[in-house]
Amino acid sequence: MTSPTTDSVEGAPAVPRRRSAVRARWLAVLRTPVGAGAGLLLALVLLLAVFAPLLWSDRAETFDTGSVLQGASADHWVGTDNLGRDLFYRVLVATRLSIGLALMATSIAVVIGLVLGTAPLLLGRRAGRLVTAGVNIAVAFPGLLLALFFAVVFGVGMTGAVLAIGFAGAPAFARLTHTLAAGIAERDFVAAARIAGVGRTRLLLRHVLPNIGEPLVVNATIGAGGALLAFAGLSFLGLGVQAPSYDWGRLLQDGLSGIYIHPEAALAPGVAIVVAGLAFNLFGEAVAKGIGLTATVGGGFGPAAGRSPDRVSAAPTDDGRPATDPGRAEGRPVLDVQDLSVSFPGPNGPVRPVRGVSFRIGRGEAVGVVGESGSGKSLTALAIARLVERPGVVDAGRLEFMGTDVLAGSDRSHRRLLGTAFAMVFQDPMTSFNPTRRIGRQLAEVAEQHQGMNRRQAFGRAVDRLRSVRVPAAERRAHQYPHEFSGGMRQRAMIGMGLMGEPSLIVADEPTTALDVTVQRQVLDLLESVRAADDVALLLISHDVAVVGQVCDRVLVMYAGRVVEDLPAAELRTGARHPYTRALVATVPDMHVDLDQPLPTIPGRPVDPASQPPGCAYAPRCPLASARCVEEDPALADDGAGRRVACWHAGEIGTDTDVPGAAPVALTSGERA
Amino acid sequence: MSELRFDGVTIRYGNRRRGTTAVDGVDLTVPDGAVVGLVGESGSGKSTLARAAVGLLPLTGGQILLDGQPLRHGSGPRPVQMVFQDPYSSLDPRMTIGDSIGEAVPRGTRSADRRQEVARLLELVELDPARAGAYPAQLSGGQRQRVAVARALAARPQVIVADEITSALDVSIQGTVLNLVRRLQRELGTSMLFISHNLAVVRYVASEIAVMYLGRIVEHGPTAEVLADPQHPYTRDLLAAVPESTRARSAPVTADPAPAAIAAAEPADPHAPPPGCRYHPRCPVGPLVHGDREICRTTEPTAEHRHAAACHFAPAGRPLLRVAD
Amino acid sequence: MTSTSAERGATAAHRGVAAALDGPWPRFAARRVGRLVVSLWVLVTASFLMIHLIPGDPVRSALGPTAPAALVSARRESLGLDDALVVQYLHFLSGLFTGDLGTSLTSQLPVSQVIAQRLPSTVQLAVLAFGVAFALAVPIGVGMGVLTRGGRARGRELAFSSSSVVLGAIPEFLLGVGLVYLFAVELGWFPVAGRSDASSYVLPVLALSLGPAAALARIMRVEMLSVLQTDYVRTARAKRLPAPRIYLRHALPNALTSTITLGGLLLSALVAGTVLVENVFAWPGLGSTIVASILGKDYPVVQGIVLVYGAGVLLVNLAVDVALALLDPRSAIRES
């Protein structure tokens, strides 16, 4: 299920306008089975509410003393009441009152809720806080209790019940409005509007309300279902609609007393209540789901595009890429990857964000992987670690770790090997530890599980490992929770966790991206010293060319799911032969960049994994692109000296240039619309 | 354009008993027509200072002056405008980019003029004026950031505050935004406070550089001079930490004379800044290395050295790196 | 700081308590108690004002238009309705502290006595329903979460979500009617109404707990799914821990905290739900009494019972917050 407004339509010539996009989204909801069913049911209920009293009022109110309290028959489908009135028609006719009262109560709740919920934005800080506090206290009491309270105040009867349920629903709606509005008010565009001199009222009307409108409508719909049930409840208790008027709750109460003699009288209004309630509920939730989907889409490209299958969509890609040479690695490699690909099911066949990746890592070697977001570098790391979950599928000609084929066999059979010899360091140290468990225990777990240690031994080892990654006061800190650690310390602890076993390979996926430079240096130094001390191989994934260049021996450059160049790190700036590598290096300003020149930029945008072109994926952005580039995808070819490059024009202009600014990179503003 | 001056600015969050002083007595001047780069790690208070400059946060102490006059935030566009870090959150998704820019055009402008002004601004930031009716979702990150710059310019600001405006962008795109900033600065003479954690980026756009640590400015001077001859040990550490692909791998930074205690030091907690010099628990020329420098623990250094470096032993340090050949 | 000995052989609760006492705990407690006091005050004041918000003379409307004026004014006097509002309020407050909630208008019994009589059976009902709802929701929700993660077992997911949506959308009194029809009228397994032996508890407890259980199970499943997608579960998988350990030791506690957060409101709604269920089953508790009193305009009794229900709800909320603070070391800090 993709929404009609995804990032992929950006820049397309015929872009749908926003309003029609909203309509399209609601229509898309109606096209799902649940949405369609609920919509139909809701339409039916509303139609009944309008037309039933016009059509069947007479039959519902005709006394028939000849057939009092009868069971179901051909004449009376659900029997008759104590005055001989037909219950089937009474239930149908009661639709209008039941629905109408519920809608009135909902409107009261919505109006009061909107006023209370947006008041904190309009009033000053102090008055706003007071309103919020009041709402928070009121919302702690369940609606039914509030409804009973207000029913006493407003009096027993129809009007009293409408007011009671409306007032009782208001706090919850106020809280929702407040939460949503506060969420929007925190966004930078509201701050920007304030700086631009937009007043509070206009801020609310132009910026806040339009952005919370859809969830409010959805919740009002669900709320109407709730009001319907609450009303039935009050009427059932005798506190709502009074005879001779009747709604479903009233009919239910009348029927309940005779449930032994003829249960239909109680069940029919009961069914009506449930069906109508469900219609509102389901419709609201179906729409909520549709809206929720799109909310995740607008968020732009995260660093690990392709990790979740929803990020990628559409279009199958070509197969049968020439088997690429896996590159150099002395002796028996720690890791040997050949023709690795990862695919996710898409609406138009599988999408492959990683395609035909091959490389080897030797003992103690440090290999870097660089590329922009969406290039497939993080997904490559996850695939190697066997951490891609369904529905993602990992394929490879060969995926050997320490000479063991880890692609074959079950996860269970490789658990010990991967658990002790393969270490992973993830990007975000703030989220990669379990917040409810102590750091020491999270480390110790590894040794308990794979090395057969008991709790105490394992904890001792954990403290020892924390010490080895220079966590100060390791004994004490092992007893702390992750939230008591700073980002840099957590990343150390994460590395320490990898060292619980005896790793031959550490895969670090953007390990320093979330950290400050000074802390980044400490973490990189730590990785370096671990590598040096135990001859551990390192696969370092980063978007930062400088980081990779500083730490690694060899660099793999990825673009659109493929390795486009494999070269020694020392030659990144001087010896790159792929135009993308050169451009990537040149666009990043370093401490030596010429201040009198504009920065080089790469025109265009990265390719969408869902629609890979048949030729070289970089061709549309490449200054060297020729007709062949557009038609035929170049293979990753070895130059005999261990360097590999996938380009028809490899090294064509100035391979020997040592002025980075002079690399053949377009000096344009790039993505001019 | 005008001069923006922070005069003893202090900003506290929270209540009196359990608050955090995010910015503590900052004096900083953005001269007319200059770009001042403000660097520092997360939690140093740079973004807090930026938000205070545009009136999004109240000052606890001190004042902010624009051409010598205290800054006032009445109705209408504010004289100091801001470009935010995340272009995905700084544009209203329900408003066309033209409307977003137009909203910042001073009121009283006729709608035809307003449209013309929006077109001119889009042209200025190198976007097609015909796309004024587009929604932010239809634009890439770099394009959005340029719209945000146009909106800031629409308010005819006297100073622009740019808060980490390239850090949410992909590397291949950040250059376009930096080039734009430099061009605007050259053509319009915009005074700008340019905040970034990336020294290389600041070096590229800023004529002056100010280094912030735990709510204080610890060093401030012309960019080339500060980078070539940093006076404060924190500035030196920052420079040394910049990853350099060209740096020889055989010289890992662990070879520092600094003891492991400093190499493994944790960043200080902004909620509980240390007494004396705030950098002393991490400082390679401080009491952890030189036992006799007890003064660092007890006395706050004044900024009376070259580059206004706030360090008791500032001149003692030698430049670690030679930058800008 | 916690000691090593505390760590060894510590249970989950122990660890939570140790962490909570670590520092933010007293602050959390102070703030939480402060909020409870304010809420209680609002509750007491609202229930005091309730009687004064009723348009017209509550005594006149209680006794009916035909009652002699002398009787009305005598009643008004005995209720203190002729005093200044502040005096009445202070009197009401002092009465609360001595356990004096006034006198029923209809039965002339002290309200506190009425409540004391009826409270136990309502509490029994609510506590049992509480237990049943949790006992059903947690294992089902966790199981479904694990089964349907990453889009697995679509058929079972559909069956689960549709049945739980339907069950969650049926209000407790309707469920009660349905259960009575099926199990009491048709099958005759349980009594139709009233409170007698153990079998009479089955249907009311089910009617009260099935809806919240379905909703809780749904929440539990969604939370489980989202926890299974977190970075720290990926870390646990990278450690190659066996699946049960990942689900039960890493995912469950985290999923449970957010489930309790979201389910807290549901549980306090369950307290109020007793009103409806008691009326379906003619259960001799507070719920049937309050409805009878509202209809009979016996305002002092209504006032007293509203107070008791409100206090019960606040108690549940407090219990939920404390449970959260114990389960999740961060929540006491986050609390603000």
PDB file of N, CA and C in Angstrom, chain C residues 170-238:
ATOM      1  N   ILE C 170     -17.877  -3.596  21.455  1.00  0.00           N
ATOM      2  CA  ILE C 170     -19.145  -3.905  22.114  1.00  0.00           C
ATOM      3  C   ILE C 170     -19.101  -3.363  23.538  1.00  0.00           C
ATOM      4  N   PRO C 171     -19.997  -2.465  23.884  1.00  0.00           N
ATOM      5  CA  PRO C 171     -19.962  -1.929  25.240  1.00  0.00           C
ATOM      6  C   PRO C 171     -20.313  -3.018  26.253  1.00  0.00           C
ATOM      7  N   GLU C 172     -19.823  -2.845  27.476  1.00  0.00           N
ATOM      8  CA  GLU C 172     -19.930  -3.903  28.472  1.00  0.00           C
ATOM      9  C   GLU C 172     -21.370  -4.321  28.760  1.00  0.00           C
ATOM     10  N   PHE C 173     -22.306  -3.360  28.692  1.00  0.00           N
ATOM     11  CA  PHE C 173     -23.684  -3.755  29.036  1.00  0.00           C
ATOM     12  C   PHE C 173     -24.287  -4.619  27.934  1.00  0.00           C
ATOM     13  N   LEU C 174     -23.888  -4.344  26.666  1.00  0.00           N
ATOM     14  CA  LEU C 174     -24.384  -5.191  25.580  1.00  0.00           C
ATOM     15  C   LEU C 174     -23.771  -6.574  25.644  1.00  0.00           C
ATOM     16  N   LEU C 175     -22.479  -6.599  25.932  1.00  0.00           N
ATOM     17  CA  LEU C 175     -21.806  -7.879  26.074  1.00  0.00           C
ATOM     18  C   LEU C 175     -22.492  -8.664  27.179  1.00  0.00           C
ATOM     19  N   GLY C 176     -22.835  -7.956  28.238  1.00  0.00           N
ATOM     20  CA  GLY C 176     -23.540  -8.594  29.339  1.00  0.00           C
ATOM     21  C   GLY C 176     -24.848  -9.210  28.864  1.00  0.00           C
ATOM     22  N   VAL C 177     -25.602  -8.438  28.103  1.00  0.00           N
ATOM     23  CA  VAL C 177     -26.885  -8.947  27.610  1.00  0.00           C
ATOM     24  C   VAL C 177     -26.652 -10.183  26.735  1.00  0.00           C
ATOM     25  N   GLY C 178     -25.663 -10.091  25.857  1.00  0.00           N
ATOM     26  CA  GLY C 178     -25.353 -11.216  24.974  1.00  0.00           C
ATOM     27  C   GLY C 178     -24.964 -12.451  25.771  1.00  0.00           C
ATOM     28  N   LEU C 179     -24.106 -12.246  26.780  1.00  0.00           N
ATOM     29  CA  LEU C 179     -23.654 -13.371  27.594  1.00  0.00           C
ATOM     30  C   LEU C 179     -24.821 -13.986  28.353  1.00  0.00           C
ATOM     31  N   VAL C 180     -25.681 -13.140  28.880  1.00  0.00           N
ATOM     32  CA  VAL C 180     -26.855 -13.647  29.605  1.00  0.00           C
ATOM     33  C   VAL C 180     -27.703 -14.501  28.674  1.00  0.00           C
ATOM     34  N   TYR C 181     -27.930 -13.964  27.481  1.00  0.00           N
ATOM     35  CA  TYR C 181     -28.767 -14.703  26.542  1.00  0.00           C
ATOM     36  C   TYR C 181     -28.156 -16.066  26.237  1.00  0.00           C
ATOM     37  N   LEU C 182     -26.848 -16.061  25.928  1.00  0.00           N
ATOM     38  CA  LEU C 182     -26.216 -17.299  25.479  1.00  0.00           C
ATOM     39  C   LEU C 182     -26.030 -18.298  26.629  1.00  0.00           C
ATOM     40  N   PHE C 183     -25.402 -17.838  27.713  1.00  0.00           N
ATOM     41  CA  PHE C 183     -24.977 -18.785  28.744  1.00  0.00           C
ATOM     42  C   PHE C 183     -25.990 -18.965  29.870  1.00  0.00           C
ATOM     43  N   ALA C 184     -26.891 -17.996  30.026  1.00  0.00           N
ATOM     44  CA  ALA C 184     -27.861 -18.146  31.100  1.00  0.00           C
ATOM     45  C   ALA C 184     -29.218 -18.592  30.557  1.00  0.00           C
ATOM     46  N   VAL C 185     -29.664 -17.923  29.500  1.00  0.00           N
ATOM     47  CA  VAL C 185     -30.996 -18.248  28.986  1.00  0.00           C
ATOM     48  C   VAL C 185     -30.961 -19.518  28.148  1.00  0.00           C
ATOM     49  N   GLU C 186     -30.064 -19.538  27.155  1.00  0.00           N
ATOM     50  CA  GLU C 186     -30.052 -20.677  26.237  1.00  0.00           C
ATOM     51  C   GLU C 186     -29.433 -21.913  26.866  1.00  0.00           C
ATOM     52  N   LEU C 187     -28.209 -21.729  27.417  1.00  0.00           N
ATOM     53  CA  LEU C 187     -27.487 -22.895  27.920  1.00  0.00           C
ATOM     54  C   LEU C 187     -27.758 -23.154  29.394  1.00  0.00           C
ATOM     55  N   GLY C 188     -28.157 -22.116  30.113  1.00  0.00           N
ATOM     56  CA  GLY C 188     -28.482 -22.294  31.522  1.00  0.00           C
ATOM     57  C   GLY C 188     -27.306 -22.668  32.404  1.00  0.00           C
ATOM     58  N   TRP C 189     -26.067 -22.301  31.980  1.00  0.00           N
ATOM     59  CA  TRP C 189     -24.888 -22.664  32.771  1.00  0.00           C
ATOM     60  C   TRP C 189     -24.718 -21.785  33.999  1.00  0.00           C
ATOM     61  N   PHE C 190     -25.088 -20.525  33.836  1.00  0.00           N
ATOM     62  CA  PHE C 190     -24.853 -19.575  34.928  1.00  0.00           C
ATOM     63  C   PHE C 190     -26.151 -18.862  35.252  1.00  0.00           C
ATOM     64  N   PRO C 191     -26.242 -18.325  36.466  1.00  0.00           N
ATOM     65  CA  PRO C 191     -27.463 -17.576  36.803  1.00  0.00           C
ATOM     66  C   PRO C 191     -27.578 -16.309  35.954  1.00  0.00           C
ATOM     67  N   VAL C 192     -28.824 -15.882  35.728  1.00  0.00           N
ATOM     68  CA  VAL C 192     -29.073 -14.702  34.905  1.00  0.00           C
ATOM     69  C   VAL C 192     -28.614 -13.432  35.618  1.00  0.00           C
ATOM     70  N   ALA C 193     -28.879 -13.352  36.899  1.00  0.00           N
ATOM     71  CA  ALA C 193     -28.573 -12.115  37.610  1.00  0.00           C
ATOM     72  C   ALA C 193     -28.347 -12.408  39.074  1.00  0.00           C
ATOM     73  N   GLY C 194     -27.962 -11.362  39.799  1.00  0.00           N
ATOM     74  CA  GLY C 194     -27.787 -11.488  41.242  1.00  0.00           C
ATOM     75  C   GLY C 194     -26.396 -11.959  41.614  1.00  0.00           C
ATOM     76  N   ARG C 195     -26.119 -11.867  42.925  1.00  0.00           N
ATOM     77  CA  ARG C 195     -24.805 -12.283  43.399  1.00  0.00           C
ATOM     78  C   ARG C 195     -25.035 -13.368  44.431  1.00  0.00           C
ATOM     79  N   SER C 196     -24.547 -14.566  44.105  1.00  0.00           N
ATOM     80  CA  SER C 196     -24.686 -15.642  45.077  1.00  0.00           C
ATOM     81  C   SER C 196     -23.372 -16.419  45.144  1.00  0.00           C
ATOM     82  N   ASP C 197     -23.350 -17.607  44.555  1.00  0.00           N
ATOM     83  CA  ASP C 197     -22.117 -18.413  44.641  1.00  0.00           C
ATOM     84  C   ASP C 197     -21.126 -17.976  43.548  1.00  0.00           C
ATOM     85  N   ALA C 198     -20.054 -18.758  43.458  1.00  0.00           N
ATOM     86  CA  ALA C 198     -18.977 -18.402  42.528  1.00  0.00           C
ATOM     87  C   ALA C 198     -19.466 -18.304  41.093  1.00  0.00           C
ATOM     88  N   SER C 199     -20.401 -19.189  40.703  1.00  0.00           N
ATOM     89  CA  SER C 199     -20.822 -19.195  39.297  1.00  0.00           C
ATOM     90  C   SER C 199     -21.532 -17.900  38.921  1.00  0.00           C
ATOM     91  N   SER C 200     -22.078 -17.203  39.904  1.00  0.00           N
ATOM     92  CA  SER C 200     -22.760 -15.950  39.581  1.00  0.00           C
ATOM     93  C   SER C 200     -21.765 -14.858  39.217  1.00  0.00           C
ATOM     94  N   TYR C 201     -20.488 -15.064  39.534  1.00  0.00           N
ATOM     95  CA  TYR C 201     -19.472 -14.054  39.213  1.00  0.00           C
ATOM     96  C   TYR C 201     -19.026 -14.125  37.755  1.00  0.00           C
ATOM     97  N   VAL C 202     -19.185 -15.325  37.166  1.00  0.00           N
ATOM     98  CA  VAL C 202     -18.537 -15.558  35.861  1.00  0.00           C
ATOM     99  C   VAL C 202     -18.985 -14.548  34.819  1.00  0.00           C
ATOM    100  N   LEU C 203     -20.304 -14.465  34.620  1.00  0.00           N
ATOM    101  CA  LEU C 203     -20.781 -13.607  33.533  1.00  0.00           C
ATOM    102  C   LEU C 203     -20.497 -12.123  33.775  1.00  0.00           C
ATOM    103  N   PRO C 204     -20.769 -11.590  34.966  1.00  0.00           N
ATOM    104  CA  PRO C 204     -20.445 -10.164  35.156  1.00  0.00           C
ATOM    105  C   PRO C 204     -18.962  -9.862  34.948  1.00  0.00           C
ATOM    106  N   VAL C 205     -18.108 -10.741  35.468  1.00  0.00           N
ATOM    107  CA  VAL C 205     -16.668 -10.487  35.317  1.00  0.00           C
ATOM    108  C   VAL C 205     -16.284 -10.527  33.846  1.00  0.00           C
ATOM    109  N   LEU C 206     -16.810 -11.510  33.112  1.00  0.00           N
ATOM    110  CA  LEU C 206     -16.499 -11.586  31.680  1.00  0.00           C
ATOM    111  C   LEU C 206     -17.018 -10.350  30.951  1.00  0.00           C
ATOM    112  N   ALA C 207     -18.253  -9.968  31.259  1.00  0.00           N
ATOM    113  CA  ALA C 207     -18.837  -8.808  30.580  1.00  0.00           C
ATOM    114  C   ALA C 207     -17.981  -7.569  30.811  1.00  0.00           C
ATOM    115  N   LEU C 208     -17.433  -7.468  32.006  1.00  0.00           N
ATOM    116  CA  LEU C 208     -16.645  -6.290  32.352  1.00  0.00           C
ATOM    117  C   LEU C 208     -15.239  -6.357  31.772  1.00  0.00           C
ATOM    118  N   SER C 209     -14.686  -7.561  31.626  1.00  0.00           N
ATOM    119  CA  SER C 209     -13.263  -7.645  31.295  1.00  0.00           C
ATOM    120  C   SER C 209     -12.978  -7.929  29.821  1.00  0.00           C
ATOM    121  N   LEU C 210     -13.913  -8.528  29.088  1.00  0.00           N
ATOM    122  CA  LEU C 210     -13.577  -8.948  27.724  1.00  0.00           C
ATOM    123  C   LEU C 210     -13.255  -7.762  26.819  1.00  0.00           C
ATOM    124  N   GLY C 211     -14.047  -6.710  26.906  1.00  0.00           N
ATOM    125  CA  GLY C 211     -13.800  -5.530  26.074  1.00  0.00           C
ATOM    126  C   GLY C 211     -12.423  -4.938  26.335  1.00  0.00           C
ATOM    127  N   PRO C 212     -12.139  -4.558  27.603  1.00  0.00           N
ATOM    128  CA  PRO C 212     -10.803  -4.045  27.894  1.00  0.00           C
ATOM    129  C   PRO C 212      -9.705  -5.045  27.528  1.00  0.00           C
ATOM    130  N   ALA C 213      -9.969  -6.346  27.730  1.00  0.00           N
ATOM    131  CA  ALA C 213      -8.946  -7.341  27.388  1.00  0.00           C
ATOM    132  C   ALA C 213      -8.648  -7.295  25.896  1.00  0.00           C
ATOM    133  N   ALA C 214      -9.684  -7.206  25.067  1.00  0.00           N
ATOM    134  CA  ALA C 214      -9.470  -7.158  23.619  1.00  0.00           C
ATOM    135  C   ALA C 214      -8.674  -5.914  23.248  1.00  0.00           C
ATOM    136  N   ALA C 215      -9.068  -4.778  23.805  1.00  0.00           N
ATOM    137  CA  ALA C 215      -8.369  -3.530  23.478  1.00  0.00           C
ATOM    138  C   ALA C 215      -6.924  -3.584  23.964  1.00  0.00           C
ATOM    139  N   LEU C 216      -6.731  -4.110  25.178  1.00  0.00           N
ATOM    140  CA  LEU C 216      -5.375  -4.212  25.722  1.00  0.00           C
ATOM    141  C   LEU C 216      -4.516  -5.141  24.882  1.00  0.00           C
ATOM    142  N   ALA C 217      -5.094  -6.252  24.449  1.00  0.00           N
ATOM    143  CA  ALA C 217      -4.333  -7.205  23.648  1.00  0.00           C
ATOM    144  C   ALA C 217      -3.898  -6.562  22.334  1.00  0.00           C
ATOM    145  N   ARG C 218      -4.804  -5.762  21.772  1.00  0.00           N
ATOM    146  CA  ARG C 218      -4.450  -5.045  20.546  1.00  0.00           C
ATOM    147  C   ARG C 218      -3.290  -4.098  20.777  1.00  0.00           C
ATOM    148  N   ILE C 219      -3.374  -3.336  21.870  1.00  0.00           N
ATOM    149  CA  ILE C 219      -2.295  -2.403  22.188  1.00  0.00           C
ATOM    150  C   ILE C 219      -0.999  -3.166  22.413  1.00  0.00           C
ATOM    151  N   MET C 220      -1.131  -4.254  23.179  1.00  0.00           N
ATOM    152  CA  MET C 220       0.044  -5.056  23.497  1.00  0.00           C
ATOM    153  C   MET C 220       0.721  -5.542  22.216  1.00  0.00           C
ATOM    154  N   ARG C 221      -0.071  -5.993  21.276  1.00  0.00           N
ATOM    155  CA  ARG C 221       0.493  -6.506  20.029  1.00  0.00           C
ATOM    156  C   ARG C 221       1.212  -5.385  19.268  1.00  0.00           C
ATOM    157  N   VAL C 222       0.538  -4.246  19.145  1.00  0.00           N
ATOM    158  CA  VAL C 222       1.147  -3.138  18.408  1.00  0.00           C
ATOM    159  C   VAL C 222       2.450  -2.707  19.076  1.00  0.00           C
ATOM    160  N   GLU C 223       2.429  -2.622  20.416  1.00  0.00           N
ATOM    161  CA  GLU C 223       3.638  -2.223  21.136  1.00  0.00           C
ATOM    162  C   GLU C 223       4.742  -3.246  20.926  1.00  0.00           C
ATOM    163  N   MET C 224       4.354  -4.511  20.967  1.00  0.00           N
ATOM    164  CA  MET C 224       5.330  -5.585  20.764  1.00  0.00           C
ATOM    165  C   MET C 224       5.954  -5.438  19.376  1.00  0.00           C
ATOM    166  N   LEU C 225       5.112  -5.204  18.390  1.00  0.00           N
ATOM    167  CA  LEU C 225       5.625  -5.056  17.021  1.00  0.00           C
ATOM    168  C   LEU C 225       6.596  -3.882  16.950  1.00  0.00           C
ATOM    169  N   SER C 226       6.236  -2.779  17.592  1.00  0.00           N
ATOM    170  CA  SER C 226       7.124  -1.625  17.443  1.00  0.00           C
ATOM    171  C   SER C 226       8.405  -1.839  18.248  1.00  0.00           C
ATOM    172  N   VAL C 227       8.298  -2.516  19.383  1.00  0.00           N
ATOM    173  CA  VAL C 227       9.528  -2.796  20.139  1.00  0.00           C
ATOM    174  C   VAL C 227      10.422  -3.747  19.350  1.00  0.00           C
ATOM    175  N   LEU C 228       9.815  -4.703  18.642  1.00  0.00           N
ATOM    176  CA  LEU C 228      10.629  -5.643  17.874  1.00  0.00           C
ATOM    177  C   LEU C 228      11.382  -4.958  16.738  1.00  0.00           C
ATOM    178  N   GLN C 229      10.972  -3.734  16.401  1.00  0.00           N
ATOM    179  CA  GLN C 229      11.675  -3.008  15.342  1.00  0.00           C
ATOM    180  C   GLN C 229      12.724  -2.051  15.875  1.00  0.00           C
ATOM    181  N   THR C 230      12.891  -2.001  17.194  1.00  0.00           N
ATOM    182  CA  THR C 230      13.818  -1.010  17.738  1.00  0.00           C
ATOM    183  C   THR C 230      15.260  -1.432  17.523  1.00  0.00           C
ATOM    184  N   ASP C 231      16.136  -0.445  17.665  1.00  0.00           N
ATOM    185  CA  ASP C 231      17.558  -0.709  17.513  1.00  0.00           C
ATOM    186  C   ASP C 231      18.060  -1.688  18.571  1.00  0.00           C
ATOM    187  N   TYR C 232      17.499  -1.604  19.792  1.00  0.00           N
ATOM    188  CA  TYR C 232      18.070  -2.461  20.824  1.00  0.00           C
ATOM    189  C   TYR C 232      17.661  -3.915  20.658  1.00  0.00           C
ATOM    190  N   VAL C 233      16.532  -4.159  20.027  1.00  0.00           N
ATOM    191  CA  VAL C 233      16.207  -5.556  19.720  1.00  0.00           C
ATOM    192  C   VAL C 233      17.111  -6.058  18.597  1.00  0.00           C
ATOM    193  N   ARG C 234      17.432  -5.157  17.668  1.00  0.00           N
ATOM    194  CA  ARG C 234      18.390  -5.534  16.630  1.00  0.00           C
ATOM    195  C   ARG C 234      19.737  -5.856  17.280  1.00  0.00           C
ATOM    196  N   THR C 235      20.107  -5.057  18.291  1.00  0.00           N
ATOM    197  CA  THR C 235      21.349  -5.349  19.011  1.00  0.00           C
ATOM    198  C   THR C 235      21.282  -6.745  19.635  1.00  0.00           C
ATOM    199  N   ALA C 236      20.145  -7.040  20.254  1.00  0.00           N
ATOM    200  CA  ALA C 236      19.997  -8.355  20.888  1.00  0.00           C
ATOM    201  C   ALA C 236      20.110  -9.453  19.843  1.00  0.00           C
ATOM    202  N   ARG C 237      19.562  -9.224  18.664  1.00  0.00           N
ATOM    203  CA  ARG C 237      19.693 -10.225  17.602  1.00  0.00           C
ATOM    204  C   ARG C 237      21.133 -10.319  17.145  1.00  0.00           C
ATOM    205  N   ALA C 238      21.826  -9.190  17.107  1.00  0.00           N
ATOM    206  CA  ALA C 238      23.232  -9.206  16.709  1.00  0.00           C
ATOM    207  C   ALA C 238      24.066  -9.979  17.724  1.00  0.00           C
TER     208      ALA C 238
END
